[in-house]
Coordinates of C-alpha atoms (C1' of nucleotides) in Angstrom, one line a residue:
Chain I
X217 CA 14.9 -50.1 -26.6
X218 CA 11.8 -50.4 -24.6
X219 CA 11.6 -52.4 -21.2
X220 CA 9.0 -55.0 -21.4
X221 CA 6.9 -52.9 -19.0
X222 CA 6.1 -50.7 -21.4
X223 CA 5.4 -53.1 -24.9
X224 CA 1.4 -53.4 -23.9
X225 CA 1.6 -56.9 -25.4
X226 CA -1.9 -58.7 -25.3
X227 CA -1.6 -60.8 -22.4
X228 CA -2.8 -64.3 -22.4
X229 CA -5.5 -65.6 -20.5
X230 CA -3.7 -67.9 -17.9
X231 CA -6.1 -70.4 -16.9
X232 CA -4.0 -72.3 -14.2
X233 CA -4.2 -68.3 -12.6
X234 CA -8.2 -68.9 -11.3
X235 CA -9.2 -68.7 -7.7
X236 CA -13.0 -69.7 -7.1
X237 CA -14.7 -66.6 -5.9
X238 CA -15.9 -69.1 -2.6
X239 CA -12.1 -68.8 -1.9
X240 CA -11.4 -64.9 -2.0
X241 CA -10.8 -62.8 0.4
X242 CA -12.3 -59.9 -1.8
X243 CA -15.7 -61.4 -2.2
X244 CA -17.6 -59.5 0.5
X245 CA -16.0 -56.0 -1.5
X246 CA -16.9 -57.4 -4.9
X247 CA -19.4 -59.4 -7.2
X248 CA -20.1 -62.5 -4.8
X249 CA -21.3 -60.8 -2.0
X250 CA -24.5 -61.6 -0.2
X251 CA -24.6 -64.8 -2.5
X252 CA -24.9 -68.3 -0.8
X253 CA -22.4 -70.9 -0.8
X254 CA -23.9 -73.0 -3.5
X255 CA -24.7 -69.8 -5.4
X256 CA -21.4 -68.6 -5.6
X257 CA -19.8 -72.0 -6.9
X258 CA -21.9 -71.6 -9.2
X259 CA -20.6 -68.0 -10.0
X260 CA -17.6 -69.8 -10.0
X261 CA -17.9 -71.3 -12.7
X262 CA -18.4 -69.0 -15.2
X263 CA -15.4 -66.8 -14.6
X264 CA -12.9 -67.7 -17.0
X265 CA -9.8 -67.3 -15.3
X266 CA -7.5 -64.5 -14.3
X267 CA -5.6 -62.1 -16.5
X268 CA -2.0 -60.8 -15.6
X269 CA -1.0 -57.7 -16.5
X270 CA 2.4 -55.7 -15.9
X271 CA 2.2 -52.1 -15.0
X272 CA 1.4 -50.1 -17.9
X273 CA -0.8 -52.8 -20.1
X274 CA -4.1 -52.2 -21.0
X275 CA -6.9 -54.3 -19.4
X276 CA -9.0 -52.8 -22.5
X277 CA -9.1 -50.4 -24.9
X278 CA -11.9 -47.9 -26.1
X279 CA -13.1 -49.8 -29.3
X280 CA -12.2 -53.3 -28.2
X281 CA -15.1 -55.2 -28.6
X282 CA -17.2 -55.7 -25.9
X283 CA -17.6 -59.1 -23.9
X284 CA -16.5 -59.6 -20.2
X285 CA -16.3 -57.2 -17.2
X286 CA -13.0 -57.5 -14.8
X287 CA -12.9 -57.7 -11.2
X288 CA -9.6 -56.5 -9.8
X289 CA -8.2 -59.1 -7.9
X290 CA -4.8 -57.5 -7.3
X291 CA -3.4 -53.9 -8.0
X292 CA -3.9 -50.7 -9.9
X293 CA -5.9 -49.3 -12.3
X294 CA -7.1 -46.2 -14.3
X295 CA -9.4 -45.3 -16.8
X296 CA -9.7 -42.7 -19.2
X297 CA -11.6 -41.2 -22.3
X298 CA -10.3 -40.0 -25.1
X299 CA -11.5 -37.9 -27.7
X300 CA -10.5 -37.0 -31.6
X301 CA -9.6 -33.7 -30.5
X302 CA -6.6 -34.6 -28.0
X303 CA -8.7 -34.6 -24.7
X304 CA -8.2 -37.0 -22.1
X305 CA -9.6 -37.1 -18.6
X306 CA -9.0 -39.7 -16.6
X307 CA -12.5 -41.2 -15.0
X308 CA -11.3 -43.2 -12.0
X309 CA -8.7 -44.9 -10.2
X310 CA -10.0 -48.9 -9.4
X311 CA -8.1 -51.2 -6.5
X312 CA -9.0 -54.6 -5.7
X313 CA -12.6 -55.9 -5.6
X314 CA -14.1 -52.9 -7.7
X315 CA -15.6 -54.1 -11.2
X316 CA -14.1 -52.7 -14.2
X317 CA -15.4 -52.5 -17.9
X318 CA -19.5 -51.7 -17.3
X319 CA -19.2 -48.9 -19.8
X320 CA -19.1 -51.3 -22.7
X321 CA -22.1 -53.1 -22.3
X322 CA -24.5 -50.0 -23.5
X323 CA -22.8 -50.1 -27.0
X324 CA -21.2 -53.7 -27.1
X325 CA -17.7 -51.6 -27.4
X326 CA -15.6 -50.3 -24.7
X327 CA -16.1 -46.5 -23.9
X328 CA -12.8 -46.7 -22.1
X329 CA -9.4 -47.3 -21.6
X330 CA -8.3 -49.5 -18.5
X331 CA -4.6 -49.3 -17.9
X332 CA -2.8 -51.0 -14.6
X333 CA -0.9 -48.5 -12.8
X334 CA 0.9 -51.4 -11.4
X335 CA 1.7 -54.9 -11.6
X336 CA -2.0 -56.4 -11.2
X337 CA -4.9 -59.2 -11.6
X338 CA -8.2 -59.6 -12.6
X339 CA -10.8 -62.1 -12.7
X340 CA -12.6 -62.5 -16.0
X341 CA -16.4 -62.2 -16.0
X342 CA -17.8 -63.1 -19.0
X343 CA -21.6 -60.6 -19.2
X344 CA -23.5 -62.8 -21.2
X345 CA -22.5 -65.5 -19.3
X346 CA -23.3 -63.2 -16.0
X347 CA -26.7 -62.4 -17.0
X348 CA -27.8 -66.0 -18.1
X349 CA -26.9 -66.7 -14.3
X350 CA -28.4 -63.2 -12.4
X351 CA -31.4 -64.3 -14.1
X352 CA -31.3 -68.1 -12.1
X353 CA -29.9 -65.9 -9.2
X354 CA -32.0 -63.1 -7.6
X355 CA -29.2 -61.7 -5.1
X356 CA -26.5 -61.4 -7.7
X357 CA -28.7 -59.3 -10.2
X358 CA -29.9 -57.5 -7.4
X359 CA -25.8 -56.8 -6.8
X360 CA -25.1 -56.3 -10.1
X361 CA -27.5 -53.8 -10.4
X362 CA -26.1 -52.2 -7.0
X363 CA -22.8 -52.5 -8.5
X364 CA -23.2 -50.7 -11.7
X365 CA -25.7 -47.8 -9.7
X366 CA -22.6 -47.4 -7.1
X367 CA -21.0 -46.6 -10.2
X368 CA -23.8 -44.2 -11.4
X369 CA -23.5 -42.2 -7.7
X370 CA -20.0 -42.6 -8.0
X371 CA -19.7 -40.7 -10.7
X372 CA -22.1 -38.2 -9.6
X373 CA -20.2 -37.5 -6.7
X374 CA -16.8 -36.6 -9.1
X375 CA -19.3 -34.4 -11.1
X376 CA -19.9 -32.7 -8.5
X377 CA -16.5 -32.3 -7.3
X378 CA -15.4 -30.9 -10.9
X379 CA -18.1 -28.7 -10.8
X380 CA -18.0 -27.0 -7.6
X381 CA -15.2 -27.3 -5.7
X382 CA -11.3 -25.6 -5.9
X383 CA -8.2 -27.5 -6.4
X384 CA -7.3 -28.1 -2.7
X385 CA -10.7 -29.0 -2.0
X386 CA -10.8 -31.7 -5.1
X387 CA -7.5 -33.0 -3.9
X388 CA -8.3 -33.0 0.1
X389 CA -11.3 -35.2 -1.6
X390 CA -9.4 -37.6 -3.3
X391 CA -7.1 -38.2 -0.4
X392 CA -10.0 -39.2 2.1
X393 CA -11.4 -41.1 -0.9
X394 CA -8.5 -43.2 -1.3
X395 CA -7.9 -43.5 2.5
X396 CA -10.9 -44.7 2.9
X397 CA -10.6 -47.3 0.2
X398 CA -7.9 -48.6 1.4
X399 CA -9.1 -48.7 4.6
X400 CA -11.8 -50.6 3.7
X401 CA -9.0 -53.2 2.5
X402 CA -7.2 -53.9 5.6
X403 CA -4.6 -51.4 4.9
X404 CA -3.8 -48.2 6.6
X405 CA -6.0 -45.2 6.2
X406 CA -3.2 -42.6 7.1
X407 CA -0.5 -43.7 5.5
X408 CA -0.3 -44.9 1.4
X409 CA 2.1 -45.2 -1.8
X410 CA 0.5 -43.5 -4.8
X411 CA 0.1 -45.6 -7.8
X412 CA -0.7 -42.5 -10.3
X413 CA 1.3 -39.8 -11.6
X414 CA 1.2 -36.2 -10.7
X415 CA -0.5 -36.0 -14.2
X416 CA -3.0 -38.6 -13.9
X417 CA -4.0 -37.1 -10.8
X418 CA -4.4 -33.8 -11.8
X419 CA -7.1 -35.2 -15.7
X420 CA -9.1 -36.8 -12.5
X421 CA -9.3 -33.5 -11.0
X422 CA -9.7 -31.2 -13.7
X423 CA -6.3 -29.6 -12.7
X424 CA -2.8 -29.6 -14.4
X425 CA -0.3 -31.5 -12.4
X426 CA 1.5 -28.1 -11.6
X427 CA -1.2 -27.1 -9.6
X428 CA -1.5 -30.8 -8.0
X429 CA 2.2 -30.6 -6.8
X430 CA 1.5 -26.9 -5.5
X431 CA -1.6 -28.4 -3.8
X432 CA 0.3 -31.1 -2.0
X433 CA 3.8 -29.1 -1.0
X434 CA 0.6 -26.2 0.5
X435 CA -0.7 -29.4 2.7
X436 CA 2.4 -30.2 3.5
X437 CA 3.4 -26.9 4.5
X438 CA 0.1 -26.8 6.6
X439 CA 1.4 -30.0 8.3
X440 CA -1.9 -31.3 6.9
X441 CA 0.0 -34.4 5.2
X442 CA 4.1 -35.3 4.4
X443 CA 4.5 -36.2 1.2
X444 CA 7.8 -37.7 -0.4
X445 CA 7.3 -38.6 -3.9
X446 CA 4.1 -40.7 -4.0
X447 CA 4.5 -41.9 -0.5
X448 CA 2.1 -40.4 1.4
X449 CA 0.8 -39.3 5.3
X450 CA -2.5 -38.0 6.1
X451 CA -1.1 -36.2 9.6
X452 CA -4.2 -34.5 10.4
X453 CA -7.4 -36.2 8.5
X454 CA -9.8 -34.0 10.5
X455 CA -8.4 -31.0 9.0
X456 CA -8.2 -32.2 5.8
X457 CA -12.1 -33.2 6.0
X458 CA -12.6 -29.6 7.3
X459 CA -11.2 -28.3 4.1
X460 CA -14.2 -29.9 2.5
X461 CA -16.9 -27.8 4.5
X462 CA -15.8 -24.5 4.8
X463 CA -16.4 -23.1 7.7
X464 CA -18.4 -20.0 6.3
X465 CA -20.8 -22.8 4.8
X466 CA -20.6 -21.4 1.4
X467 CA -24.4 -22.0 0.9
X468 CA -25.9 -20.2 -2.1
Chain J
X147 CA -48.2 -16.2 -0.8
X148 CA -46.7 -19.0 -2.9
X149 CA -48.5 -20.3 -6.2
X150 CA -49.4 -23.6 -6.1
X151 CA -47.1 -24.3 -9.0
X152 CA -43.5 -23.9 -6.1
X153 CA -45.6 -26.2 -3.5
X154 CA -43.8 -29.2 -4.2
X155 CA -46.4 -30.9 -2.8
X156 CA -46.5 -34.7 -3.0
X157 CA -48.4 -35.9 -6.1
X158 CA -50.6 -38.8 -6.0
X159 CA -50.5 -41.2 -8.4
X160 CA -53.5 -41.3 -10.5
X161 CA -53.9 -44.5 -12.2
X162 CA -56.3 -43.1 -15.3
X163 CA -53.1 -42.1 -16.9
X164 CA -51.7 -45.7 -17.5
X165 CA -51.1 -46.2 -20.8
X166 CA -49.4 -49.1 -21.6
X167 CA -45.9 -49.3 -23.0
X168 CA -47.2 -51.2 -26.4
X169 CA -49.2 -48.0 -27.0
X170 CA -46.3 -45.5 -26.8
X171 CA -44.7 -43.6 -28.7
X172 CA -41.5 -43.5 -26.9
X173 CA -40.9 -47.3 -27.0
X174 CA -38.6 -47.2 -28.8
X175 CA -36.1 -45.0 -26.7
X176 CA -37.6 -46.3 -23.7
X177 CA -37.0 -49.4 -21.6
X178 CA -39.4 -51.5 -23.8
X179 CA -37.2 -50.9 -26.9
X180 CA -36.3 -54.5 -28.7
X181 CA -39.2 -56.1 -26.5
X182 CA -41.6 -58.6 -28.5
X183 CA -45.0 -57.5 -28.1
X184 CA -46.2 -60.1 -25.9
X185 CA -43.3 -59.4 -23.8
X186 CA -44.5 -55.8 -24.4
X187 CA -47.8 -56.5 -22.5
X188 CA -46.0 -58.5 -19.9
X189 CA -43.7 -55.2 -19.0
X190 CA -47.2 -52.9 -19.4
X191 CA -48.5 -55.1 -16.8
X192 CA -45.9 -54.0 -13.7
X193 CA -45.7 -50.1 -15.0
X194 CA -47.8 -48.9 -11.6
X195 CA -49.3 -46.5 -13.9
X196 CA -48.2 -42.9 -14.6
X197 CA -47.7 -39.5 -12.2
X198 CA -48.2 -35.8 -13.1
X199 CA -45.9 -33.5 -11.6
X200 CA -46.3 -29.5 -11.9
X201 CA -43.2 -27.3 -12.8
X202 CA -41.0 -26.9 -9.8
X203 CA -42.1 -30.4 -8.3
X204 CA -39.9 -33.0 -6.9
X205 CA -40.3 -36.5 -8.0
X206 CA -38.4 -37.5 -5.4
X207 CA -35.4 -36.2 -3.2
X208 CA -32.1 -37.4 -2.2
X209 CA -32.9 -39.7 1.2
X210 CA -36.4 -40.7 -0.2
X211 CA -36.8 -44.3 0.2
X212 CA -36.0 -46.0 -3.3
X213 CA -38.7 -48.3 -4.9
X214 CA -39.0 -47.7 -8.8
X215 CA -37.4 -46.1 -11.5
X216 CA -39.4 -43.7 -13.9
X217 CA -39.3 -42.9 -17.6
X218 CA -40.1 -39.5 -18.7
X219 CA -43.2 -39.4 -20.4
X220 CA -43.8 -35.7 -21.5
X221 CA -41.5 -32.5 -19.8
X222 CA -38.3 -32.4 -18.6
X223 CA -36.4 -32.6 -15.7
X224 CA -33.4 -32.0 -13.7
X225 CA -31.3 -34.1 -11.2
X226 CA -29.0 -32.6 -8.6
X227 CA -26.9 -33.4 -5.9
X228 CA -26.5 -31.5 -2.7
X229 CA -23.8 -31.6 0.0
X230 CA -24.1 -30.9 3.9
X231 CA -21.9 -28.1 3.5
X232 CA -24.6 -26.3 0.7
X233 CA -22.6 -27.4 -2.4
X234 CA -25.1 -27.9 -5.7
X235 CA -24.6 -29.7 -8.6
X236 CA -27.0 -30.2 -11.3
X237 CA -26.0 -34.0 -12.4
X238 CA -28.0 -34.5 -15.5
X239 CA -31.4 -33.0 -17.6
X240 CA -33.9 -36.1 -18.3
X241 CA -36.6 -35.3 -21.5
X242 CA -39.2 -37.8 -22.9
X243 CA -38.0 -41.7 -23.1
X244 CA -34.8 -41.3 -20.5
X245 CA -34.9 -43.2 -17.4
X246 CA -34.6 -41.8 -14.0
X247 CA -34.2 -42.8 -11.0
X248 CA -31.4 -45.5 -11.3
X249 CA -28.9 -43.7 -8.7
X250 CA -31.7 -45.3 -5.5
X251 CA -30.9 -49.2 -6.5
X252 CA -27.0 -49.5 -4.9
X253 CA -28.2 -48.1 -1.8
X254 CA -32.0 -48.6 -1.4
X255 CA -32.1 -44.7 -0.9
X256 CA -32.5 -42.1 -3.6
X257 CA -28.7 -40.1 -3.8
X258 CA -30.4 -37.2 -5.8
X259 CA -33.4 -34.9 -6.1
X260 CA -35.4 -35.0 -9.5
X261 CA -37.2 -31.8 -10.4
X262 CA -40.0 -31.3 -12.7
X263 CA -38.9 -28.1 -14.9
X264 CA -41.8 -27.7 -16.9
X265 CA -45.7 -29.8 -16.4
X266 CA -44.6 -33.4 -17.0
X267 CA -45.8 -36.8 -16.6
X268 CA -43.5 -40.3 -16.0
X269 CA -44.3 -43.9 -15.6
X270 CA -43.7 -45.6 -12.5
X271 CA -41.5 -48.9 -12.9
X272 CA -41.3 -50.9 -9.5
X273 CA -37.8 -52.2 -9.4
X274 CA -38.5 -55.6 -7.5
X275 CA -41.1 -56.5 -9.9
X276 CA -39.2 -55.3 -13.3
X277 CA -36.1 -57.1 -11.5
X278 CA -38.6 -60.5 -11.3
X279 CA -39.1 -59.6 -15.1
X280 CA -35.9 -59.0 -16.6
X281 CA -35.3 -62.4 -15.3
X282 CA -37.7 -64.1 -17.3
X283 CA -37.0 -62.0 -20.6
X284 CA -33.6 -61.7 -21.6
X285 CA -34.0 -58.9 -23.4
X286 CA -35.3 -56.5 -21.0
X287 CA -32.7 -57.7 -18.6
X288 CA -29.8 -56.8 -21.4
X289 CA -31.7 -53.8 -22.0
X290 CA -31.7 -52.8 -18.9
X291 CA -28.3 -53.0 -18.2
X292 CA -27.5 -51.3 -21.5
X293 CA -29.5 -48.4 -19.9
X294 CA -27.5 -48.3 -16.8
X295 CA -24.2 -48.8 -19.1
X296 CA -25.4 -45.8 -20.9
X297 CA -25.7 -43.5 -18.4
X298 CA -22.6 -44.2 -16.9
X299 CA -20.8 -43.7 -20.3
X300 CA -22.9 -40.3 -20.0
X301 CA -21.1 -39.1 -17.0
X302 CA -18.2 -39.9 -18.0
X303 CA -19.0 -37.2 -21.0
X304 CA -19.7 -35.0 -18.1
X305 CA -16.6 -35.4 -16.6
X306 CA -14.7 -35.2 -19.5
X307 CA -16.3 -31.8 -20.4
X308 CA -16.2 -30.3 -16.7
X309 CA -12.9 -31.7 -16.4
X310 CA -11.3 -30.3 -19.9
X311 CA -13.4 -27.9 -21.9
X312 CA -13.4 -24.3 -21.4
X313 CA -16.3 -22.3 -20.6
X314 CA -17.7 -21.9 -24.5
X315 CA -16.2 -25.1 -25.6
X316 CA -19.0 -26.5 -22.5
X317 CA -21.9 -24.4 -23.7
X318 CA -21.5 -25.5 -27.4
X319 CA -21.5 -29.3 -26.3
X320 CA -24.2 -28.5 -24.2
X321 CA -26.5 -27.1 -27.3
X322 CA -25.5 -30.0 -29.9
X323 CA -26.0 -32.6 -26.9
X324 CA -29.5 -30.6 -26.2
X325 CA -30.5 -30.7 -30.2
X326 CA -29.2 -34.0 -30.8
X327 CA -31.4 -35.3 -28.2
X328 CA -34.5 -33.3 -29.7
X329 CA -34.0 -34.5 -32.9
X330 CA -33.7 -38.3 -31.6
X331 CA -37.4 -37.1 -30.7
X332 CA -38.4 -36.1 -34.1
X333 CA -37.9 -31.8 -33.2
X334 CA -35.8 -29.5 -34.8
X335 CA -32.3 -30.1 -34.4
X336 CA -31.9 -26.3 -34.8
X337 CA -34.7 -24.4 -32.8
X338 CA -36.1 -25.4 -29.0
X339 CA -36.5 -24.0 -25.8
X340 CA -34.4 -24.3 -22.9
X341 CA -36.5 -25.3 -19.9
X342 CA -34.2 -24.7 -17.3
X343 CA -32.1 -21.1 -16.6
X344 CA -28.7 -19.9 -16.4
X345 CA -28.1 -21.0 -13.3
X346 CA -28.8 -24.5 -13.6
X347 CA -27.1 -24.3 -16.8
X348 CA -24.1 -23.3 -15.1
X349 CA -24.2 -25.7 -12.3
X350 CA -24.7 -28.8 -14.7
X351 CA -21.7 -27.0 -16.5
X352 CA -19.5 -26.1 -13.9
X353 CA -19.6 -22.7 -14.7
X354 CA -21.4 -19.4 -12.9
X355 CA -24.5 -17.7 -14.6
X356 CA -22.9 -14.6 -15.5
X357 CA -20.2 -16.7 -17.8
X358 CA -23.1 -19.0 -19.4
X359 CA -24.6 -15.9 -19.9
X360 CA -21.7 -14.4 -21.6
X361 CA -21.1 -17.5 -23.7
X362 CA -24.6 -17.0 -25.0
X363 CA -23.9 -13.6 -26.3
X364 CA -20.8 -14.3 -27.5
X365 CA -22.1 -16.9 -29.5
X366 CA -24.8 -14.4 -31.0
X367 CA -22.9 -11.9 -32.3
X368 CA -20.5 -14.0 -34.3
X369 CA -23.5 -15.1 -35.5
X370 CA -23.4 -19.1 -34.7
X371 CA -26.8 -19.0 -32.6
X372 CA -29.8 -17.0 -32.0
X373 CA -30.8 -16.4 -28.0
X374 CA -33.8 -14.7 -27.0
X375 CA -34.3 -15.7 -23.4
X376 CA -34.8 -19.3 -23.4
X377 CA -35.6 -19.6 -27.0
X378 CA -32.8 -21.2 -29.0
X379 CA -32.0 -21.2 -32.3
X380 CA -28.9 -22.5 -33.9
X381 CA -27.8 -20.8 -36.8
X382 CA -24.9 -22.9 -37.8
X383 CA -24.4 -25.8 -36.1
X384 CA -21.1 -26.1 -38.6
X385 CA -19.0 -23.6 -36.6
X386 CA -20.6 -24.5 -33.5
X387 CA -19.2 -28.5 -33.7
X388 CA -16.0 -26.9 -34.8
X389 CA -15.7 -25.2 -31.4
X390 CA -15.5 -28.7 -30.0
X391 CA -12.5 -29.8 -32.1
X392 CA -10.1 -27.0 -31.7
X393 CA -8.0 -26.9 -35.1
X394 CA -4.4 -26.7 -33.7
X395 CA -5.4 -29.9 -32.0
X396 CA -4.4 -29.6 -28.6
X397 CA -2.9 -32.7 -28.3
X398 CA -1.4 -33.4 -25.3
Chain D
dG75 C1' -54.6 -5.9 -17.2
dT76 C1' -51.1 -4.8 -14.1
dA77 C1' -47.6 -5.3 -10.8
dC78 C1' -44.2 -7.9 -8.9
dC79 C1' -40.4 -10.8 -8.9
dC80 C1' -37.2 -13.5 -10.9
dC81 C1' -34.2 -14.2 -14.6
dT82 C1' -31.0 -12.3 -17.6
dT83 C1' -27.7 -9.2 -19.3
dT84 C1' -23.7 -6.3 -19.1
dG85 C1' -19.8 -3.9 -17.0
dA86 C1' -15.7 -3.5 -13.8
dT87 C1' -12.5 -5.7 -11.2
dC88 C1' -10.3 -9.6 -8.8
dT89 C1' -8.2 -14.1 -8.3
dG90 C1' -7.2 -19.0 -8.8
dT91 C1' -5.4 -21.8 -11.9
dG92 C1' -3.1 -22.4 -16.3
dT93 C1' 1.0 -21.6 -18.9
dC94 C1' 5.8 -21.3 -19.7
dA95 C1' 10.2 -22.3 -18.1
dA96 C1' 14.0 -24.0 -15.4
dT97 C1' 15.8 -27.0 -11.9
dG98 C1' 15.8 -31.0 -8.9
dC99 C1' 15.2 -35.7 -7.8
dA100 C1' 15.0 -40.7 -8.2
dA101 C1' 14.8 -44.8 -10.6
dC102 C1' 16.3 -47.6 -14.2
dT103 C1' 19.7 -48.9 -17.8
dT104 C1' 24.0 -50.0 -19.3
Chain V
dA294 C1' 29.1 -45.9 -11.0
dA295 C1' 27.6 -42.8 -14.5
dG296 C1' 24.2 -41.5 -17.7
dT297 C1' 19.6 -41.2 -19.2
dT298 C1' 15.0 -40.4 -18.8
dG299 C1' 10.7 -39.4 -16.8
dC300 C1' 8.5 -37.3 -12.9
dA301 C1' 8.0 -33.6 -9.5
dT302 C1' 8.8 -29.1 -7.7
dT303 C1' 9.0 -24.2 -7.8
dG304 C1' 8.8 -19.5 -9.7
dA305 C1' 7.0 -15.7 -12.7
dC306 C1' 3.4 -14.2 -15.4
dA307 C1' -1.0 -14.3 -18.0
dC308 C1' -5.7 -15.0 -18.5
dA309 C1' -10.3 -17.2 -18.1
dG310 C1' -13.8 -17.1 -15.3
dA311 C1' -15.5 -15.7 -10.6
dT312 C1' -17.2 -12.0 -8.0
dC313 C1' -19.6 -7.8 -7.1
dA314 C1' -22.9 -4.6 -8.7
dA315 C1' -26.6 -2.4 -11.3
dA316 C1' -30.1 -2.1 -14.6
dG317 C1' -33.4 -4.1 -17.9
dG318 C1' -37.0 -7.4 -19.5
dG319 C1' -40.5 -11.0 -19.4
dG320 C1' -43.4 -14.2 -17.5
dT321 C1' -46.5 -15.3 -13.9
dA322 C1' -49.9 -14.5 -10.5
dC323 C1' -53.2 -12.0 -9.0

DNA sequence: GTACCCCTTTGATCTGTGTCAATGCAACTT
DNA sequence: AAGTTGCATTGACACAGATCAAAGGGGTAC
């Protein structure tokens, strides 16, 4: 009955699927960079290949034993927490060349859920395997370190916006965030395609996805953004940063 | 006309206080946890010796060059996060044996301030040199890592509650997260002092003074706590988890 | 010891977002 | 091409928490 995008089989690792790191055209965005030529064949050789997955497969799942971290290589992904009680917030949207999976190195267990939104790819990094060689290699500890303390900020920064802003101001926030990701990959910064659900959306937010929707059509109104479905437009970006600093300053 | 005590100025370091990591009795909730003792004395070796900070002191603010991380020794302390346009979020409370600091490594600048809310004293841990160590003993390296891991698994706990919980469903995690860690430290899981007021409460919550305020009395008269100012007493910590896990579920 | 100031409590009202409900739209399946 | 299903939009209403305001209490500094 169900499509095949939907079964969340395990997916193999497909080993014919590796790209050396040296060859990438992510690796100034992720793990590699800053690393030498001969340092990063050497990095090379410990990834263990890619990893397909269709849209809607889990990378990982909270519990699953702890033992690689992922860089995505192509696509989509989220990831959320879930508690005995029913709760589930969504903690972050990843896109190529952001490392996925640090949360389960504290307990050896993942903390986490990683789904793909979409179609995607990942690189295998095995962490035991990482740290043997960070240890031989001063720049990529020093990276790693960066990598999982971007993380740390990162999160900081969404604290923040759950704690003190409203819901246009959270989702004006996650627009520029995302425009500016994508920007940072080559694509365009005005104009993107939604991989997440008005649902999704709202757990990262801390809003339901009635108020998301409200939030958008308001913006849209505004002539802020056009949005059809989950294409989207930034039409004025400067107004929509404005929205993030009112103009009263709002300082207590 | 201020005291001394809201001075803030910059405290020297006063190298008398060093005392060495294998002579603590926070190792082990501290970085040194799982260390051999020779590799004890190698890691008491780069600890630049210890810091006293006054109550209201800064041990360092956001945009203050980044060059160690610190462990709480005694007292507590608060981080926060401030924005341009005056928004202010309290991102985390730091007691005895927690690390702080780790939010300067991914950009060489510290992205926080870190407030001393009662008399307190930290050791200083250079990151170059501990980086140079961790490469040399596995252990502190994994360690390390897992302490990184941990507090981003932390946030995302944060985010979970700013992001789903309602305003006494926050508070109550709040107190059992607060006792929990006091009794990791060998106090009573059921009577401590709060070292920080409703305010920061609330901002670390997501919520205004007024409602943590409210919260507190609610919780009072149906008899599940005790408040008398900052003095805490919970009376059953039953009723109080059960807050957390609302019986009709509310699954999604 | 005393005075001041900040923190806390409590009340009254307002408002943004959640909740409930119905309709619309688009993609995928058959 | 029609039917099914999931996602998005929009409206009406309710309510949790914010805001505004005032009074009380305790700790701290002198």
């Amino acid at each position: 009955m169900h499509s095949n995008v939907k079964q969340n089989v395990v997916p193999l690792i497909t080993p014919g699927l590796k790209v050396a790191c040296s060859q990438c055209n992510l690796r100034e965005l992720c793990l590699p960079f800053g690393l030498s030529e001969s340092d990063m064949i050497r990095l090379d050789c410990l990834i263990g290949g890619g990893r397909k997955l269709k849209r809607g497969q889990h990378l990982y799942r909270a519990g699953d034993p702890f033992e690689s971290i992922f860089a995505v290589k192509t696509g989509f992904f989220k990831t959320d927490v879930l508690t005995e009680d029913g709760r589930d917030q969504v903690t972050g949207f990843q896109m190529a060349g952001e490392i996925l999976g640090m949360d389960g190195i504290s307990t050896e267990v993942h903390a986490c859920n990683a789904v793909a939104l979409e179609d995607s790819e990942v690189c295998l990094i095995p962490f035991t395997e990482l740290e043997a060689l960070s240890s031989e290699i001063p720049t990529l500890q020093h990276h790693l370190h960066k990598v999982m303390s971007r993380e740390i900020v990162r999160d900081h920064g969404v604290m923040m916006l759950l704690g003190t802003m409203r819901a246009e101001e959270r989702l004006a926030a996650f627009l520029l965030n995302l425009s500016q990701r994508f920007t940072a990959r080559g694509y365009s910064p005005a104009e993107f395609h939604l991989r997440m659900t008005r649902e999704e959306i709202g757990s990262y937010l801390g809003l339901k996805l009635e108020t998301v929707s409200r939030a958008f059509s308001r913006f849209q109104d505004e002539g802020l953004i056009s949005v059809q479905q989950k294409h989207i437009r930034i039409l004025d970006i400067a107004r929509l940063k404005a929205l993030l600093a009112p103009p009263d300053g709002r300082i207590s």
